Amino acid sequence: MNILIIQPKLEKTIDQLKAELEKNPSVDIVIFPEGYLNENVEEACALARKHNTILIGGYRRLKEHPKDRAIIINRQGEIILDRIKYSSTAFITEEGLKMGHILCDELIVQGIKVEQENLDREIDLIIHPIGVGMFSKAQFEEWITEAQKIAIAHKTMIIGTSHADGSYRNSSISIPIAYCIDSDGSTVFISENDVRTRIFNMNTKNILFTNT
């Protein structure tokens, strides 16, 4: 299964997602950051259907609190997971792949919020959409360490990605982050301040950069 991992800039539209789908028609899944879709969910559903691609990330409902939600849209353009931030971790099995979904600082605040005995089978993949970049090198290292702990504890691969820009609470520092940790806690890749789009093959664990 080919996974496209993107680090778009914050935008009111989803033009960058459209462009990546046009350039990479063979991918099965696209992972994008927390809050990227804004209120363009219907358009994203149409894109998933048009390109026969699963879309996984986050979006915002501006009149709600918390505003951020986790979302998975299947190849048919149907929303198969829609979860409000800080609620219990949701899991979905799609095309034989059992996936969990955590949003941004849920990694630190609550990790995987579910009793292990309630999981009916092992998790294949955790997706971790992140909002903006890290505000310090120490935070960067903390989040990678926590991701490794989750991967080991649940014997699952975990993939995270942030926007290419934006800062947390007006911090002067924003370090874009993307990563993939294998189910044994080993590093597949860690991207620090490198916002190139990647295609990751889950079977071979090969990585292809689609832009420079």
PDB file of C-alpha atoms in Angstrom:
ATOM      1  CA  MET A   1       0.000   0.000   0.000  1.00  0.00           C
ATOM      2  CA  ASN A   2       1.435   3.384  -1.056  1.00  0.00           C
ATOM      3  CA  ILE A   3       0.963   6.247   1.403  1.00  0.00           C
ATOM      4  CA  LEU A   4       1.462   9.858   0.351  1.00  0.00           C
ATOM      5  CA  ILE A   5       2.633  11.986   3.300  1.00  0.00           C
ATOM      6  CA  ILE A   6       2.256  15.718   2.679  1.00  0.00           C
ATOM      7  CA  GLN A   7       3.258  18.828   4.633  1.00  0.00           C
ATOM      8  CA  PRO A   8       1.201  21.593   3.009  1.00  0.00           C
ATOM      9  CA  LYS A   9       1.233  25.217   4.049  1.00  0.00           C
ATOM     10  CA  LEU A  10      -1.807  26.460   5.937  1.00  0.00           C
ATOM     11  CA  GLU A  11      -4.446  27.614   3.452  1.00  0.00           C
ATOM     12  CA  LYS A  12      -8.157  28.384   3.330  1.00  0.00           C
ATOM     13  CA  THR A  13      -8.568  26.147   0.292  1.00  0.00           C
ATOM     14  CA  ILE A  14      -7.269  22.611  -0.305  1.00  0.00           C
ATOM     15  CA  ASP A  15      -5.423  23.428  -3.512  1.00  0.00           C
ATOM     16  CA  GLN A  16      -2.204  21.760  -2.363  1.00  0.00           C
ATOM     17  CA  LEU A  17      -4.046  18.509  -1.694  1.00  0.00           C
ATOM     18  CA  LYS A  18      -5.625  18.702  -5.161  1.00  0.00           C
ATOM     19  CA  ALA A  19      -2.222  19.247  -6.755  1.00  0.00           C
ATOM     20  CA  GLU A  20      -0.649  16.299  -4.931  1.00  0.00           C
ATOM     21  CA  LEU A  21      -3.477  13.980  -5.955  1.00  0.00           C
ATOM     22  CA  GLU A  22      -3.092  15.056  -9.577  1.00  0.00           C
ATOM     23  CA  LYS A  23       0.663  14.446  -9.474  1.00  0.00           C
ATOM     24  CA  ASN A  24       0.468  11.105  -7.677  1.00  0.00           C
ATOM     25  CA  PRO A  25      -2.466   9.124  -9.107  1.00  0.00           C
ATOM     26  CA  SER A  26      -1.224   5.719  -7.944  1.00  0.00           C
ATOM     27  CA  VAL A  27      -1.252   6.314  -4.186  1.00  0.00           C
ATOM     28  CA  ASP A  28      -3.721   4.486  -1.954  1.00  0.00           C
ATOM     29  CA  ILE A  29      -3.722   6.817   1.072  1.00  0.00           C
ATOM     30  CA  VAL A  30      -2.926  10.494   1.603  1.00  0.00           C
ATOM     31  CA  ILE A  31      -2.038  11.692   5.115  1.00  0.00           C
ATOM     32  CA  PHE A  32      -2.249  15.430   5.834  1.00  0.00           C
ATOM     33  CA  PRO A  33      -2.028  17.620   8.986  1.00  0.00           C
ATOM     34  CA  GLU A  34      -4.550  18.449  11.682  1.00  0.00           C
ATOM     35  CA  GLY A  35      -6.855  21.304  10.697  1.00  0.00           C
ATOM     36  CA  TYR A  36      -5.753  21.341   7.064  1.00  0.00           C
ATOM     37  CA  LEU A  37      -9.156  20.717   5.485  1.00  0.00           C
ATOM     38  CA  ASN A  38     -10.674  23.685   7.298  1.00  0.00           C
ATOM     39  CA  GLU A  39     -14.351  23.538   6.299  1.00  0.00           C
ATOM     40  CA  ASN A  40     -13.673  21.943   2.901  1.00  0.00           C
ATOM     41  CA  VAL A  41     -14.772  18.444   3.898  1.00  0.00           C
ATOM     42  CA  GLU A  42     -17.347  18.025   1.113  1.00  0.00           C
ATOM     43  CA  GLU A  43     -14.769  18.985  -1.490  1.00  0.00           C
ATOM     44  CA  ALA A  44     -12.301  16.522   0.045  1.00  0.00           C
ATOM     45  CA  CYS A  45     -14.905  13.759  -0.209  1.00  0.00           C
ATOM     46  CA  ALA A  46     -15.327  14.536  -3.892  1.00  0.00           C
ATOM     47  CA  LEU A  47     -11.547  14.429  -4.386  1.00  0.00           C
ATOM     48  CA  ALA A  48     -11.278  11.050  -2.653  1.00  0.00           C
ATOM     49  CA  ARG A  49     -13.967   9.667  -4.944  1.00  0.00           C
ATOM     50  CA  LYS A  50     -12.466  11.223  -8.074  1.00  0.00           C
ATOM     51  CA  HIS A  51      -8.957   9.931  -7.376  1.00  0.00           C
ATOM     52  CA  ASN A  52      -9.988   6.622  -5.761  1.00  0.00           C
ATOM     53  CA  THR A  53      -7.856   7.475  -2.724  1.00  0.00           C
ATOM     54  CA  ILE A  54      -8.281   7.250   1.053  1.00  0.00           C
ATOM     55  CA  LEU A  55      -7.778  10.626   2.774  1.00  0.00           C
ATOM     56  CA  ILE A  56      -6.682  10.805   6.420  1.00  0.00           C
ATOM     57  CA  GLY A  57      -6.080  13.918   8.491  1.00  0.00           C
ATOM     58  CA  GLY A  58      -7.951  16.590  10.361  1.00  0.00           C
ATOM     59  CA  TYR A  59     -10.372  19.446   9.874  1.00  0.00           C
ATOM     60  CA  ARG A  60     -11.931  22.255  11.874  1.00  0.00           C
ATOM     61  CA  ARG A  61     -15.508  23.167  12.726  1.00  0.00           C
ATOM     62  CA  LEU A  62     -15.137  26.801  13.618  1.00  0.00           C
ATOM     63  CA  LYS A  63     -18.283  27.062  15.773  1.00  0.00           C
ATOM     64  CA  GLU A  64     -17.377  24.100  17.987  1.00  0.00           C
ATOM     65  CA  HIS A  65     -14.969  23.634  20.885  1.00  0.00           C
ATOM     66  CA  PRO A  66     -12.684  21.799  20.645  1.00  0.00           C
ATOM     67  CA  LYS A  67     -12.673  22.808  17.003  1.00  0.00           C
ATOM     68  CA  ASP A  68     -10.416  20.093  15.636  1.00  0.00           C
ATOM     69  CA  ARG A  69     -11.634  16.704  14.472  1.00  0.00           C
ATOM     70  CA  ALA A  70     -10.015  13.561  13.107  1.00  0.00           C
ATOM     71  CA  ILE A  71     -11.302  12.352   9.756  1.00  0.00           C
ATOM     72  CA  ILE A  72     -10.896   9.397   7.409  1.00  0.00           C
ATOM     73  CA  ILE A  73     -12.577   9.443   3.995  1.00  0.00           C
ATOM     74  CA  ASN A  74     -12.652   6.232   1.963  1.00  0.00           C
ATOM     75  CA  ARG A  75     -12.121   5.773  -1.781  1.00  0.00           C
ATOM     76  CA  GLN A  76     -15.840   6.186  -2.404  1.00  0.00           C
ATOM     77  CA  GLY A  77     -15.815   9.619  -0.806  1.00  0.00           C
ATOM     78  CA  GLU A  78     -17.607   8.443   2.330  1.00  0.00           C
ATOM     79  CA  ILE A  79     -16.604   9.653   5.794  1.00  0.00           C
ATOM     80  CA  ILE A  80     -15.842   6.490   7.748  1.00  0.00           C
ATOM     81  CA  LEU A  81     -14.289   8.134  10.815  1.00  0.00           C
ATOM     82  CA  ASP A  82     -15.130  11.534  12.301  1.00  0.00           C
ATOM     83  CA  ARG A  83     -13.967  12.062  15.870  1.00  0.00           C
ATOM     84  CA  ILE A  84     -13.718  15.167  18.034  1.00  0.00           C
ATOM     85  CA  LYS A  85     -10.314  15.907  19.535  1.00  0.00           C
ATOM     86  CA  TYR A  86      -9.615  14.565  23.055  1.00  0.00           C
ATOM     87  CA  SER A  87     -12.326  11.919  22.836  1.00  0.00           C
ATOM     88  CA  SER A  88     -11.478   8.212  22.949  1.00  0.00           C
ATOM     89  CA  THR A  89      -9.202   6.996  20.172  1.00  0.00           C
ATOM     90  CA  ALA A  90     -11.176   5.582  17.253  1.00  0.00           C
ATOM     91  CA  PHE A  91     -10.177   2.645  15.064  1.00  0.00           C
ATOM     92  CA  ILE A  92     -11.355   1.669  11.619  1.00  0.00           C
ATOM     93  CA  THR A  93     -10.551  -1.309   9.424  1.00  0.00           C
ATOM     94  CA  GLU A  94     -10.396  -0.423   5.747  1.00  0.00           C
ATOM     95  CA  GLU A  95      -9.128  -2.713   2.998  1.00  0.00           C
ATOM     96  CA  GLY A  96      -7.792  -5.115   5.621  1.00  0.00           C
ATOM     97  CA  LEU A  97      -5.777  -2.417   7.411  1.00  0.00           C
ATOM     98  CA  LYS A  98      -6.699  -1.637  11.031  1.00  0.00           C
ATOM     99  CA  MET A  99      -5.941   2.037  11.607  1.00  0.00           C
ATOM    100  CA  GLY A 100      -6.082   4.273  14.648  1.00  0.00           C
ATOM    101  CA  HIS A 101      -6.059   8.064  14.539  1.00  0.00           C
ATOM    102  CA  ILE A 102      -4.658  10.510  17.095  1.00  0.00           C
ATOM    103  CA  LEU A 103      -4.587  14.292  16.689  1.00  0.00           C
ATOM    104  CA  CYS A 104      -1.591  16.518  17.425  1.00  0.00           C
ATOM    105  CA  ASP A 105      -0.992  16.883  21.204  1.00  0.00           C
ATOM    106  CA  GLU A 106      -3.210  13.889  21.962  1.00  0.00           C
ATOM    107  CA  LEU A 107       0.130  12.106  21.530  1.00  0.00           C
ATOM    108  CA  ILE A 108       1.301  13.712  24.781  1.00  0.00           C
ATOM    109  CA  VAL A 109      -2.011  14.373  26.552  1.00  0.00           C
ATOM    110  CA  GLN A 110      -3.601  10.940  26.258  1.00  0.00           C
ATOM    111  CA  GLY A 111      -1.742   8.710  23.802  1.00  0.00           C
ATOM    112  CA  ILE A 112      -3.950   5.807  22.707  1.00  0.00           C
ATOM    113  CA  LYS A 113      -7.051   6.353  24.843  1.00  0.00           C
ATOM    114  CA  VAL A 114      -8.590   2.887  24.903  1.00  0.00           C
ATOM    115  CA  GLU A 115      -8.294  -0.208  27.060  1.00  0.00           C
ATOM    116  CA  GLN A 116      -5.999  -2.747  25.418  1.00  0.00           C
ATOM    117  CA  GLU A 117      -8.440  -5.580  26.132  1.00  0.00           C
ATOM    118  CA  ASN A 118     -11.092  -3.759  24.099  1.00  0.00           C
ATOM    119  CA  LEU A 119      -9.005  -4.023  20.936  1.00  0.00           C
ATOM    120  CA  ASP A 120     -10.283  -6.980  18.946  1.00  0.00           C
ATOM    121  CA  ARG A 121      -7.093  -7.343  16.932  1.00  0.00           C
ATOM    122  CA  GLU A 122      -3.644  -5.828  16.631  1.00  0.00           C
ATOM    123  CA  ILE A 123      -3.329  -2.339  15.154  1.00  0.00           C
ATOM    124  CA  ASP A 124      -1.563  -2.059  11.796  1.00  0.00           C
ATOM    125  CA  LEU A 125      -1.126   1.706  11.656  1.00  0.00           C
ATOM    126  CA  ILE A 126      -1.604   4.804  13.796  1.00  0.00           C
ATOM    127  CA  ILE A 127      -1.960   8.090  11.894  1.00  0.00           C
ATOM    128  CA  HIS A 128      -0.879  11.238  13.734  1.00  0.00           C
ATOM    129  CA  PRO A 129      -1.886  14.501  12.004  1.00  0.00           C
ATOM    130  CA  ILE A 130      -0.095  17.423  13.684  1.00  0.00           C
ATOM    131  CA  GLY A 131      -1.144  21.077  13.418  1.00  0.00           C
ATOM    132  CA  VAL A 132       1.875  23.375  13.213  1.00  0.00           C
ATOM    133  CA  GLY A 133       5.578  22.680  13.616  1.00  0.00           C
ATOM    134  CA  MET A 134       7.413  22.057  16.867  1.00  0.00           C
ATOM    135  CA  PHE A 135       8.314  25.154  18.903  1.00  0.00           C
ATOM    136  CA  SER A 136      11.657  23.785  20.124  1.00  0.00           C
ATOM    137  CA  LYS A 137      14.182  21.037  19.474  1.00  0.00           C
ATOM    138  CA  ALA A 138      13.308  19.607  22.885  1.00  0.00           C
ATOM    139  CA  GLN A 139       9.630  19.334  21.910  1.00  0.00           C
ATOM    140  CA  PHE A 140      10.606  17.690  18.625  1.00  0.00           C
ATOM    141  CA  GLU A 141      12.586  15.031  20.469  1.00  0.00           C
ATOM    142  CA  GLU A 142       9.845  14.572  23.097  1.00  0.00           C
ATOM    143  CA  TRP A 143       7.181  13.870  20.469  1.00  0.00           C
ATOM    144  CA  ILE A 144       9.354  11.400  18.564  1.00  0.00           C
ATOM    145  CA  THR A 145      10.121   9.612  21.845  1.00  0.00           C
ATOM    146  CA  GLU A 146       6.406   9.369  22.702  1.00  0.00           C
ATOM    147  CA  ALA A 147       5.619   8.078  19.208  1.00  0.00           C
ATOM    148  CA  GLN A 148       8.255   5.359  19.655  1.00  0.00           C
ATOM    149  CA  LYS A 149       6.703   4.362  22.995  1.00  0.00           C
ATOM    150  CA  ILE A 150       3.264   4.023  21.384  1.00  0.00           C
ATOM    151  CA  ALA A 151       4.671   1.994  18.489  1.00  0.00           C
ATOM    152  CA  ILE A 152       6.361  -0.431  20.893  1.00  0.00           C
ATOM    153  CA  ALA A 153       3.439  -0.654  23.336  1.00  0.00           C
ATOM    154  CA  HIS A 154       0.874  -1.413  20.629  1.00  0.00           C
ATOM    155  CA  LYS A 155       3.221  -3.151  18.174  1.00  0.00           C
ATOM    156  CA  THR A 156       2.088  -0.788  15.439  1.00  0.00           C
ATOM    157  CA  MET A 157       3.580   1.528  12.856  1.00  0.00           C
ATOM    158  CA  ILE A 158       2.891   5.228  13.454  1.00  0.00           C
ATOM    159  CA  ILE A 159       3.107   8.040  10.891  1.00  0.00           C
ATOM    160  CA  GLY A 160       2.870  11.747  11.710  1.00  0.00           C
ATOM    161  CA  THR A 161       2.950  14.945   9.670  1.00  0.00           C
ATOM    162  CA  SER A 162       2.572  18.677  10.329  1.00  0.00           C
ATOM    163  CA  HIS A 163       1.989  21.760   8.212  1.00  0.00           C
ATOM    164  CA  ALA A 164       5.019  23.294   6.544  1.00  0.00           C
ATOM    165  CA  ASP A 165       4.400  26.576   8.349  1.00  0.00           C
ATOM    166  CA  GLY A 166       2.614  28.100  11.323  1.00  0.00           C
ATOM    167  CA  SER A 167       3.609  28.453  14.949  1.00  0.00           C
ATOM    168  CA  TYR A 168       2.100  27.495  18.293  1.00  0.00           C
ATOM    169  CA  ARG A 169       0.807  30.405  20.392  1.00  0.00           C
ATOM    170  CA  ASN A 170       2.890  32.927  18.444  1.00  0.00           C
ATOM    171  CA  SER A 171       6.164  31.121  19.088  1.00  0.00           C
ATOM    172  CA  SER A 172       9.012  32.534  17.017  1.00  0.00           C
ATOM    173  CA  ILE A 173      10.111  28.976  16.209  1.00  0.00           C
ATOM    174  CA  SER A 174       8.279  26.482  14.011  1.00  0.00           C
ATOM    175  CA  ILE A 175      10.032  23.248  13.047  1.00  0.00           C
ATOM    176  CA  PRO A 176       7.992  21.242  10.513  1.00  0.00           C
ATOM    177  CA  ILE A 177       7.903  17.574  11.447  1.00  0.00           C
ATOM    178  CA  ALA A 178       7.058  14.336   9.679  1.00  0.00           C
ATOM    179  CA  TYR A 179       8.010  10.855  10.792  1.00  0.00           C
ATOM    180  CA  CYS A 180       7.402   7.143  10.511  1.00  0.00           C
ATOM    181  CA  ILE A 181       8.195   4.755  13.363  1.00  0.00           C
ATOM    182  CA  ASP A 182       8.030   0.994  12.804  1.00  0.00           C
ATOM    183  CA  SER A 183       6.170  -1.433  15.060  1.00  0.00           C
ATOM    184  CA  ASP A 184       9.351  -2.276  17.000  1.00  0.00           C
ATOM    185  CA  GLY A 185      10.088   1.392  17.717  1.00  0.00           C
ATOM    186  CA  SER A 186      12.800   1.681  15.081  1.00  0.00           C
ATOM    187  CA  THR A 187      12.963   4.709  12.796  1.00  0.00           C
ATOM    188  CA  VAL A 188      11.758   4.433   9.203  1.00  0.00           C
ATOM    189  CA  PHE A 189      12.285   8.169   8.700  1.00  0.00           C
ATOM    190  CA  ILE A 190      12.307  11.365  10.742  1.00  0.00           C
ATOM    191  CA  SER A 191      11.958  14.657   8.899  1.00  0.00           C
ATOM    192  CA  GLU A 192      13.050  17.816  10.705  1.00  0.00           C
ATOM    193  CA  ASN A 193      12.472  21.024   8.755  1.00  0.00           C
ATOM    194  CA  ASP A 194      12.250  19.087   5.479  1.00  0.00           C
ATOM    195  CA  VAL A 195       8.814  19.575   3.913  1.00  0.00           C
ATOM    196  CA  ARG A 196       9.229  17.456   0.803  1.00  0.00           C
ATOM    197  CA  THR A 197       6.295  15.213  -0.072  1.00  0.00           C
ATOM    198  CA  ARG A 198       6.988  11.511   0.429  1.00  0.00           C
ATOM    199  CA  ILE A 199       5.464   8.307  -0.887  1.00  0.00           C
ATOM    200  CA  PHE A 200       5.937   5.476   1.586  1.00  0.00           C
ATOM    201  CA  ASN A 201       5.357   1.860   0.571  1.00  0.00           C
ATOM    202  CA  MET A 202       4.141  -0.037   3.641  1.00  0.00           C
ATOM    203  CA  ASN A 203       5.158  -3.397   2.192  1.00  0.00           C
ATOM    204  CA  THR A 204       8.714  -2.621   1.121  1.00  0.00           C
ATOM    205  CA  LYS A 205       9.219   0.377   3.460  1.00  0.00           C
ATOM    206  CA  ASN A 206      10.782   2.276   0.589  1.00  0.00           C
ATOM    207  CA  ILE A 207      10.441   6.064   0.492  1.00  0.00           C
ATOM    208  CA  LEU A 208      10.184   8.142  -2.675  1.00  0.00           C
ATOM    209  CA  PHE A 209      10.435  11.933  -2.634  1.00  0.00           C
ATOM    210  CA  THR A 210       8.020  13.468  -5.123  1.00  0.00           C
ATOM    211  CA  ASN A 211       9.394  17.030  -4.972  1.00  0.00           C
ATOM    212  CA  THR A 212      12.632  18.750  -4.013  1.00  0.00           C
TER     213      THR A 212
END
